[in-house]
């Protein structure tokens, strides 16, 4: 009888199953989950859509003009050469990349310096005027840049900034502020109010609260805003096309025109220029992707 009771107690501890614990098959093996074949196929298709254009760009950039079509678009490169990259730099593309880097850094820095204090004031203030200003910024999300290009052109020319990098930076920052303020305001609303009250009791003013408390807790959103503004500035085409004219102020998106003639196009040279143009911003995204995803995930918060 004692042996029977011990066996019964042992089975009760294992879930009252003859075969062991609940959900465990005999022999100690757990049931395996069914593979999600649909998700796997979708991931492979998505990977193909991403990898194939990158492969074609790299392959054509390493081919000569006469041989880049030999063997089909997906064939391996036969005559590998670095002449296209040398030709890109001989055509002054280095200057275009430097101009683009200046515009990108200036636009990202100015946007963050303007958007963060504005978002902090919107979150911390209870004034109706500040709330109305926030709605005004949000209305800017519905205004496309193409609809305002003529007023922007007139403003830039009257300010005597036409054909300068400043003429590109100012409207780029203006159109990047609405979404930047929205992202930062959403992040600042997630900061517990008790932290503000605790620092206020210690004698902290508004400026100290913003730079010592709100700023460190918003690093992910600040990175998101910085990468977003950098992408817009680096890939910008409309403002450089309308607001600049000389070759000295040209950026890389306009410099790609040098590889397209009236009757022919230098496809391998163009692919080499595109590869050089995409490489810097890809490196920035590669190192900042964790903060970028974290910042975008918080946009839909409270």
mmCIF file of C-alpha atoms in Angstrom:
data_model
loop_
_atom_site.group_PDB
_atom_site.id
_atom_site.type_symbol
_atom_site.label_atom_id
_atom_site.label_comp_id
_atom_site.label_asym_id
_atom_site.label_seq_id
_atom_site.Cartn_x
_atom_site.Cartn_y
_atom_site.Cartn_z
ATOM 1 C CA UNK A 1 0.000 0.000 0.000
ATOM 2 C CA UNK A 2 2.826 2.395 0.780
ATOM 3 C CA UNK A 3 4.384 1.737 -2.613
ATOM 4 C CA UNK A 4 1.064 2.446 -4.341
ATOM 5 C CA UNK A 5 0.656 5.732 -2.461
ATOM 6 C CA UNK A 6 4.187 6.834 -3.400
ATOM 7 C CA UNK A 7 3.487 6.117 -7.063
ATOM 8 C CA UNK A 8 0.227 8.057 -6.880
ATOM 9 C CA UNK A 9 1.910 11.063 -5.300
ATOM 10 C CA UNK A 10 4.651 10.955 -7.926
ATOM 11 C CA UNK A 11 2.067 10.948 -10.702
ATOM 12 C CA UNK A 12 0.182 13.824 -9.082
ATOM 13 C CA UNK A 13 3.354 15.935 -9.051
ATOM 14 C CA UNK A 14 3.878 15.179 -12.748
ATOM 15 C CA UNK A 15 0.390 16.376 -13.706
ATOM 16 C CA UNK A 16 -1.603 13.199 -13.039
ATOM 17 C CA UNK A 17 -0.554 11.754 -16.426
ATOM 18 C CA UNK A 18 0.743 8.241 -16.855
ATOM 19 C CA UNK A 19 3.268 9.411 -19.392
ATOM 20 C CA UNK A 20 4.797 12.224 -17.332
ATOM 21 C CA UNK A 21 4.342 16.006 -17.161
ATOM 22 C CA UNK A 22 1.564 17.767 -19.047
ATOM 23 C CA UNK A 23 2.314 18.403 -22.679
ATOM 24 C CA UNK A 24 5.286 15.990 -22.710
ATOM 25 C CA UNK A 25 5.212 12.819 -24.714
ATOM 26 C CA UNK A 26 6.442 9.478 -23.433
ATOM 27 C CA UNK A 27 10.188 9.272 -23.564
ATOM 28 C CA UNK A 28 10.691 12.860 -22.379
ATOM 29 C CA UNK A 29 10.240 14.465 -25.845
ATOM 30 C CA UNK A 30 8.218 17.631 -26.252
ATOM 31 C CA UNK A 31 5.911 17.988 -29.252
ATOM 32 C CA UNK A 32 7.600 20.035 -31.977
ATOM 33 C CA UNK A 33 5.877 23.067 -33.447
ATOM 34 C CA UNK A 34 4.743 22.928 -37.030
ATOM 35 C CA UNK A 35 6.956 24.914 -39.415
ATOM 36 C CA UNK A 36 5.397 28.039 -40.899
ATOM 37 C CA UNK A 37 6.029 27.376 -44.578
ATOM 38 C CA UNK A 38 4.079 30.429 -45.744
ATOM 39 C CA UNK A 39 6.240 32.763 -43.674
ATOM 40 C CA UNK A 40 9.386 31.035 -44.913
ATOM 41 C CA UNK A 41 8.377 31.385 -48.566
ATOM 42 C CA UNK A 42 7.432 35.045 -48.034
ATOM 43 C CA UNK A 43 10.809 35.702 -46.374
ATOM 44 C CA UNK A 44 12.672 34.096 -49.295
ATOM 45 C CA UNK A 45 10.687 36.153 -51.822
ATOM 46 C CA UNK A 46 11.345 39.348 -49.861
ATOM 47 C CA UNK A 47 15.060 38.478 -49.667
ATOM 48 C CA UNK A 48 15.147 37.961 -53.437
ATOM 49 C CA UNK A 49 13.571 41.374 -54.030
ATOM 50 C CA UNK A 50 16.268 42.925 -51.841
ATOM 51 C CA UNK A 51 19.343 40.952 -52.918
ATOM 52 C CA UNK A 52 18.827 40.847 -56.691
ATOM 53 C CA UNK A 53 18.904 44.649 -57.274
ATOM 54 C CA UNK A 54 21.977 44.972 -55.036
ATOM 55 C CA UNK A 55 23.691 42.148 -56.916
ATOM 56 C CA UNK A 56 22.894 43.741 -60.286
ATOM 57 C CA UNK A 57 24.233 47.097 -59.101
ATOM 58 C CA UNK A 58 27.502 45.624 -57.823
ATOM 59 C CA UNK A 59 27.887 43.369 -60.892
ATOM 60 C CA UNK A 60 27.344 46.153 -63.420
ATOM 61 C CA UNK A 61 29.650 48.508 -61.506
ATOM 62 C CA UNK A 62 32.488 45.998 -61.956
ATOM 63 C CA UNK A 63 31.905 45.476 -65.715
ATOM 64 C CA UNK A 64 33.036 47.391 -68.750
ATOM 65 C CA UNK A 65 30.606 49.257 -70.975
ATOM 66 C CA UNK A 66 30.960 46.671 -73.737
ATOM 67 C CA UNK A 67 30.540 43.555 -71.595
ATOM 68 C CA UNK A 68 28.038 44.375 -68.862
ATOM 69 C CA UNK A 69 25.175 42.823 -70.905
ATOM 70 C CA UNK A 70 27.038 39.623 -71.809
ATOM 71 C CA UNK A 71 25.608 36.443 -70.348
ATOM 72 C CA UNK A 72 22.339 37.883 -69.079
ATOM 73 C CA UNK A 73 21.530 40.154 -66.145
ATOM 74 C CA UNK A 74 21.971 37.478 -63.435
ATOM 75 C CA UNK A 75 25.200 35.967 -64.779
ATOM 76 C CA UNK A 76 28.495 36.215 -62.951
ATOM 77 C CA UNK A 77 30.829 39.064 -63.949
ATOM 78 C CA UNK A 78 33.343 38.035 -66.598
ATOM 79 C CA UNK A 79 35.614 41.070 -67.019
ATOM 80 C CA UNK A 80 36.019 42.603 -63.563
ATOM 81 C CA UNK A 81 37.463 46.098 -63.603
ATOM 82 C CA UNK A 82 37.740 49.075 -61.271
ATOM 83 C CA UNK A 83 37.821 51.611 -64.096
ATOM 84 C CA UNK A 84 34.244 52.716 -63.430
ATOM 85 C CA UNK A 85 35.052 53.846 -59.893
ATOM 86 C CA UNK A 86 38.117 55.734 -61.116
ATOM 87 C CA UNK A 87 35.967 57.390 -63.783
ATOM 88 C CA UNK A 88 33.426 58.411 -61.129
ATOM 89 C CA UNK A 89 36.081 60.279 -59.142
ATOM 90 C CA UNK A 90 37.584 61.787 -62.306
ATOM 91 C CA UNK A 91 34.221 63.391 -63.073
ATOM 92 C CA UNK A 92 34.233 65.302 -59.788
ATOM 93 C CA UNK A 93 31.937 62.999 -57.855
ATOM 94 C CA UNK A 94 34.055 63.487 -54.735
ATOM 95 C CA UNK A 95 32.944 67.105 -54.602
ATOM 96 C CA UNK A 96 29.313 66.039 -54.930
ATOM 97 C CA UNK A 97 29.687 63.594 -52.042
ATOM 98 C CA UNK A 98 31.287 66.270 -49.849
ATOM 99 C CA UNK A 99 28.463 68.709 -50.603
ATOM 100 C CA UNK A 100 25.901 66.020 -49.826
ATOM 101 C CA UNK A 101 27.630 65.173 -46.558
ATOM 102 C CA UNK A 102 27.613 68.850 -45.522
ATOM 103 C CA UNK A 103 23.919 69.183 -46.327
ATOM 104 C CA UNK A 104 23.103 65.913 -44.549
ATOM 105 C CA UNK A 105 24.967 66.683 -41.327
ATOM 106 C CA UNK A 106 23.721 70.283 -41.168
ATOM 107 C CA UNK A 107 20.111 69.259 -41.817
ATOM 108 C CA UNK A 108 20.139 66.460 -39.231
ATOM 109 C CA UNK A 109 21.803 68.572 -36.534
ATOM 110 C CA UNK A 110 19.548 71.595 -37.058
ATOM 111 C CA UNK A 111 16.415 69.461 -37.115
ATOM 112 C CA UNK A 112 17.298 67.755 -33.833
ATOM 113 C CA UNK A 113 18.299 71.046 -32.154
ATOM 114 C CA UNK A 114 14.991 72.630 -33.137
ATOM 115 C CA UNK A 115 12.654 69.649 -32.792
ATOM 116 C CA UNK A 116 13.730 68.431 -29.348
ATOM 117 C CA UNK A 117 13.088 71.690 -27.393
ATOM 118 C CA UNK A 118 9.830 72.156 -29.313
ATOM 119 C CA UNK A 119 8.676 68.633 -28.451
ATOM 120 C CA UNK A 120 9.678 69.123 -24.809
ATOM 121 C CA UNK A 121 7.681 72.358 -24.596
ATOM 122 C CA UNK A 122 4.674 70.681 -26.215
ATOM 123 C CA UNK A 123 4.714 67.785 -23.759
ATOM 124 C CA UNK A 124 5.407 69.781 -20.592
ATOM 125 C CA UNK A 125 3.224 72.805 -21.286
ATOM 126 C CA UNK A 126 -0.518 72.859 -20.689
ATOM 127 C CA UNK A 127 -1.094 76.054 -22.635
ATOM 128 C CA UNK A 128 -3.683 76.056 -25.414
ATOM 129 C CA UNK A 129 -1.373 78.161 -27.538
ATOM 130 C CA UNK A 130 1.338 75.487 -27.399
ATOM 131 C CA UNK A 131 -1.257 72.830 -28.235
ATOM 132 C CA UNK A 132 -2.336 74.885 -31.241
ATOM 133 C CA UNK A 133 1.273 75.202 -32.405
ATOM 134 C CA UNK A 134 1.621 71.425 -32.176
ATOM 135 C CA UNK A 135 -1.448 70.977 -34.378
ATOM 136 C CA UNK A 136 0.066 73.467 -36.809
ATOM 137 C CA UNK A 137 3.214 71.367 -37.014
ATOM 138 C CA UNK A 138 1.136 68.237 -37.600
ATOM 139 C CA UNK A 139 -0.647 70.006 -40.460
ATOM 140 C CA UNK A 140 2.747 70.248 -42.121
ATOM 141 C CA UNK A 141 2.709 66.473 -42.603
ATOM 142 C CA UNK A 142 -0.117 66.894 -45.137
ATOM 143 C CA UNK A 143 1.696 69.517 -47.248
ATOM 144 C CA UNK A 144 3.951 68.012 -49.947
ATOM 145 C CA UNK A 145 7.171 69.789 -50.815
ATOM 146 C CA UNK A 146 6.223 69.903 -54.495
ATOM 147 C CA UNK A 147 3.234 72.127 -53.703
ATOM 148 C CA UNK A 148 5.430 74.760 -52.036
ATOM 149 C CA UNK A 149 8.418 74.824 -54.361
ATOM 150 C CA UNK A 150 7.501 78.175 -55.961
ATOM 151 C CA UNK A 151 7.088 80.056 -52.618
ATOM 152 C CA UNK A 152 10.280 78.403 -51.338
ATOM 153 C CA UNK A 153 12.122 79.495 -54.480
ATOM 154 C CA UNK A 154 10.923 83.080 -54.066
ATOM 155 C CA UNK A 155 11.937 83.141 -50.391
ATOM 156 C CA UNK A 156 15.391 81.774 -51.113
ATOM 157 C CA UNK A 157 16.047 84.251 -53.930
ATOM 158 C CA UNK A 158 14.869 87.219 -51.849
ATOM 159 C CA UNK A 159 17.144 86.113 -49.017
ATOM 160 C CA UNK A 160 20.035 86.024 -51.554
ATOM 161 C CA UNK A 161 20.736 82.385 -50.782
ATOM 162 C CA UNK A 162 20.142 80.966 -54.244
ATOM 163 C CA UNK A 163 22.810 78.560 -55.531
ATOM 164 C CA UNK A 164 24.217 77.741 -52.107
ATOM 165 C CA UNK A 165 24.151 74.754 -49.785
ATOM 166 C CA UNK A 166 22.223 76.838 -47.259
ATOM 167 C CA UNK A 167 19.385 77.060 -49.769
ATOM 168 C CA UNK A 168 19.117 73.256 -49.627
ATOM 169 C CA UNK A 169 19.484 72.928 -45.850
ATOM 170 C CA UNK A 170 16.772 75.399 -44.784
ATOM 171 C CA UNK A 171 13.764 73.859 -46.605
ATOM 172 C CA UNK A 172 15.018 70.357 -45.822
ATOM 173 C CA UNK A 173 14.960 71.188 -42.115
ATOM 174 C CA UNK A 174 11.560 72.885 -42.399
ATOM 175 C CA UNK A 175 9.929 69.849 -43.984
ATOM 176 C CA UNK A 176 11.643 67.459 -41.560
ATOM 177 C CA UNK A 177 10.408 69.210 -38.414
ATOM 178 C CA UNK A 178 6.745 67.987 -38.342
ATOM 179 C CA UNK A 179 7.505 64.276 -38.222
ATOM 180 C CA UNK A 180 10.541 64.828 -35.991
ATOM 181 C CA UNK A 181 8.466 66.716 -33.426
ATOM 182 C CA UNK A 182 5.776 64.029 -33.550
ATOM 183 C CA UNK A 183 8.292 61.247 -32.850
ATOM 184 C CA UNK A 184 10.067 63.137 -30.070
ATOM 185 C CA UNK A 185 6.836 64.269 -28.424
ATOM 186 C CA UNK A 186 5.600 60.673 -28.340
ATOM 187 C CA UNK A 187 8.862 59.579 -26.714
ATOM 188 C CA UNK A 188 8.815 62.360 -24.131
ATOM 189 C CA UNK A 189 5.252 61.480 -23.086
ATOM 190 C CA UNK A 190 6.545 58.069 -22.008
ATOM 191 C CA UNK A 191 8.906 59.629 -19.450
ATOM 192 C CA UNK A 192 7.297 59.139 -16.002
ATOM 193 C CA UNK A 193 6.039 62.348 -14.458
ATOM 194 C CA UNK A 194 7.437 61.238 -11.097
ATOM 195 C CA UNK A 195 10.966 61.660 -12.444
ATOM 196 C CA UNK A 196 10.252 65.272 -13.358
ATOM 197 C CA UNK A 197 8.792 65.896 -9.912
ATOM 198 C CA UNK A 198 11.742 64.272 -8.149
ATOM 199 C CA UNK A 199 14.277 66.384 -10.037
ATOM 200 C CA UNK A 200 12.192 69.510 -9.469
ATOM 201 C CA UNK A 201 12.270 68.870 -5.717
ATOM 202 C CA UNK A 202 16.053 68.709 -5.952
ATOM 203 C CA UNK A 203 16.107 72.206 -7.422
ATOM 204 C CA UNK A 204 16.200 71.397 -11.109
ATOM 205 C CA UNK A 205 14.850 74.007 -13.514
ATOM 206 C CA UNK A 206 13.238 73.544 -16.916
ATOM 207 C CA UNK A 207 16.543 73.586 -18.777
ATOM 208 C CA UNK A 208 18.102 71.033 -16.446
ATOM 209 C CA UNK A 209 15.041 68.799 -16.686
ATOM 210 C CA UNK A 210 15.253 68.885 -20.457
ATOM 211 C CA UNK A 211 18.986 68.210 -20.848
ATOM 212 C CA UNK A 212 19.639 66.013 -17.795
ATOM 213 C CA UNK A 213 16.459 63.927 -17.743
ATOM 214 C CA UNK A 214 14.469 64.091 -20.970
ATOM 215 C CA UNK A 215 17.452 64.010 -23.316
ATOM 216 C CA UNK A 216 19.101 60.804 -21.995
ATOM 217 C CA UNK A 217 15.753 58.991 -21.916
ATOM 218 C CA UNK A 218 15.016 59.931 -25.547
ATOM 219 C CA UNK A 219 18.187 58.639 -27.181
ATOM 220 C CA UNK A 220 16.359 56.045 -29.284
ATOM 221 C CA UNK A 221 13.922 58.617 -30.669
ATOM 222 C CA UNK A 222 16.721 61.120 -31.261
ATOM 223 C CA UNK A 223 18.563 58.496 -33.272
ATOM 224 C CA UNK A 224 15.395 57.778 -35.245
ATOM 225 C CA UNK A 225 14.932 61.456 -36.059
ATOM 226 C CA UNK A 226 18.596 61.866 -36.982
ATOM 227 C CA UNK A 227 18.599 58.886 -39.352
ATOM 228 C CA UNK A 228 15.280 59.952 -40.884
ATOM 229 C CA UNK A 229 16.528 63.489 -41.543
ATOM 230 C CA UNK A 230 19.853 62.188 -42.828
ATOM 231 C CA UNK A 231 18.096 59.890 -45.295
ATOM 232 C CA UNK A 232 15.880 62.697 -46.574
ATOM 233 C CA UNK A 233 18.800 65.085 -46.959
ATOM 234 C CA UNK A 234 21.109 62.527 -48.560
ATOM 235 C CA UNK A 235 18.505 61.413 -51.099
ATOM 236 C CA UNK A 236 17.065 64.881 -51.664
ATOM 237 C CA UNK A 237 16.527 65.809 -55.302
ATOM 238 C CA UNK A 238 13.854 68.494 -55.631
ATOM 239 C CA UNK A 239 15.444 71.263 -53.558
ATOM 240 C CA UNK A 240 18.966 70.819 -55.037
ATOM 241 C CA UNK A 241 17.481 70.794 -58.543
ATOM 242 C CA UNK A 242 15.478 74.012 -58.103
ATOM 243 C CA UNK A 243 17.613 75.975 -55.652
ATOM 244 C CA UNK A 244 21.140 75.368 -57.059
ATOM 245 C CA UNK A 245 22.673 75.868 -60.451
ATOM 246 C CA UNK A 246 26.473 75.809 -60.456
ATOM 247 C CA UNK A 247 28.564 72.674 -60.522
ATOM 248 C CA UNK A 248 30.337 73.680 -57.277
ATOM 249 C CA UNK A 249 27.078 73.436 -55.299
ATOM 250 C CA UNK A 250 25.856 70.222 -56.886
ATOM 251 C CA UNK A 251 25.032 67.190 -54.712
ATOM 252 C CA UNK A 252 25.327 63.513 -55.568
ATOM 253 C CA UNK A 253 21.727 63.051 -56.724
ATOM 254 C CA UNK A 254 22.301 65.658 -59.430
ATOM 255 C CA UNK A 255 25.815 64.393 -60.154
ATOM 256 C CA UNK A 256 24.339 61.138 -61.450
ATOM 257 C CA UNK A 257 23.243 63.095 -64.542
ATOM 258 C CA UNK A 258 26.879 63.197 -65.676
ATOM 259 C CA UNK A 259 26.636 59.535 -66.667
ATOM 260 C CA UNK A 260 23.639 60.058 -68.947
ATOM 261 C CA UNK A 261 24.112 61.625 -72.351
ATOM 262 C CA UNK A 262 21.665 62.707 -75.012
ATOM 263 C CA UNK A 263 21.894 59.499 -77.028
ATOM 264 C CA UNK A 264 23.537 57.007 -74.659
ATOM 265 C CA UNK A 265 24.093 56.226 -70.995
ATOM 266 C CA UNK A 266 27.131 54.903 -69.171
ATOM 267 C CA UNK A 267 25.343 52.210 -67.174
ATOM 268 C CA UNK A 268 28.424 50.693 -65.446
ATOM 269 C CA UNK A 269 29.640 54.170 -64.439
ATOM 270 C CA UNK A 270 26.166 55.079 -63.230
ATOM 271 C CA UNK A 271 25.962 51.907 -61.143
ATOM 272 C CA UNK A 272 29.378 52.653 -59.618
ATOM 273 C CA UNK A 273 28.213 56.166 -58.698
ATOM 274 C CA UNK A 274 24.969 54.840 -57.214
ATOM 275 C CA UNK A 275 26.917 52.271 -55.184
ATOM 276 C CA UNK A 276 29.208 54.965 -53.791
ATOM 277 C CA UNK A 277 26.189 57.144 -53.024
ATOM 278 C CA UNK A 278 24.338 54.409 -51.142
ATOM 279 C CA UNK A 279 27.317 53.114 -49.162
ATOM 280 C CA UNK A 280 27.671 55.941 -46.554
ATOM 281 C CA UNK A 281 24.008 56.094 -45.583
ATOM 282 C CA UNK A 282 23.891 52.272 -45.471
ATOM 283 C CA UNK A 283 26.762 52.265 -42.965
ATOM 284 C CA UNK A 284 24.938 54.839 -40.827
ATOM 285 C CA UNK A 285 21.781 52.745 -40.867
ATOM 286 C CA UNK A 286 23.757 49.584 -40.087
ATOM 287 C CA UNK A 287 25.094 51.007 -36.831
ATOM 288 C CA UNK A 288 21.894 52.855 -35.842
ATOM 289 C CA UNK A 289 19.247 50.293 -36.806
ATOM 290 C CA UNK A 290 18.598 49.152 -33.207
ATOM 291 C CA UNK A 291 17.808 52.677 -31.989
ATOM 292 C CA UNK A 292 15.914 53.419 -35.206
ATOM 293 C CA UNK A 293 13.533 50.492 -34.726
ATOM 294 C CA UNK A 294 13.132 51.263 -31.020
ATOM 295 C CA UNK A 295 12.310 54.888 -31.751
ATOM 296 C CA UNK A 296 9.772 54.092 -34.464
ATOM 297 C CA UNK A 297 8.112 51.494 -32.216
ATOM 298 C CA UNK A 298 7.345 54.214 -29.697
ATOM 299 C CA UNK A 299 5.530 56.544 -32.107
ATOM 300 C CA UNK A 300 2.192 54.898 -31.479
ATOM 301 C CA UNK A 301 2.474 55.152 -27.709
ATOM 302 C CA UNK A 302 0.328 57.172 -25.365
#
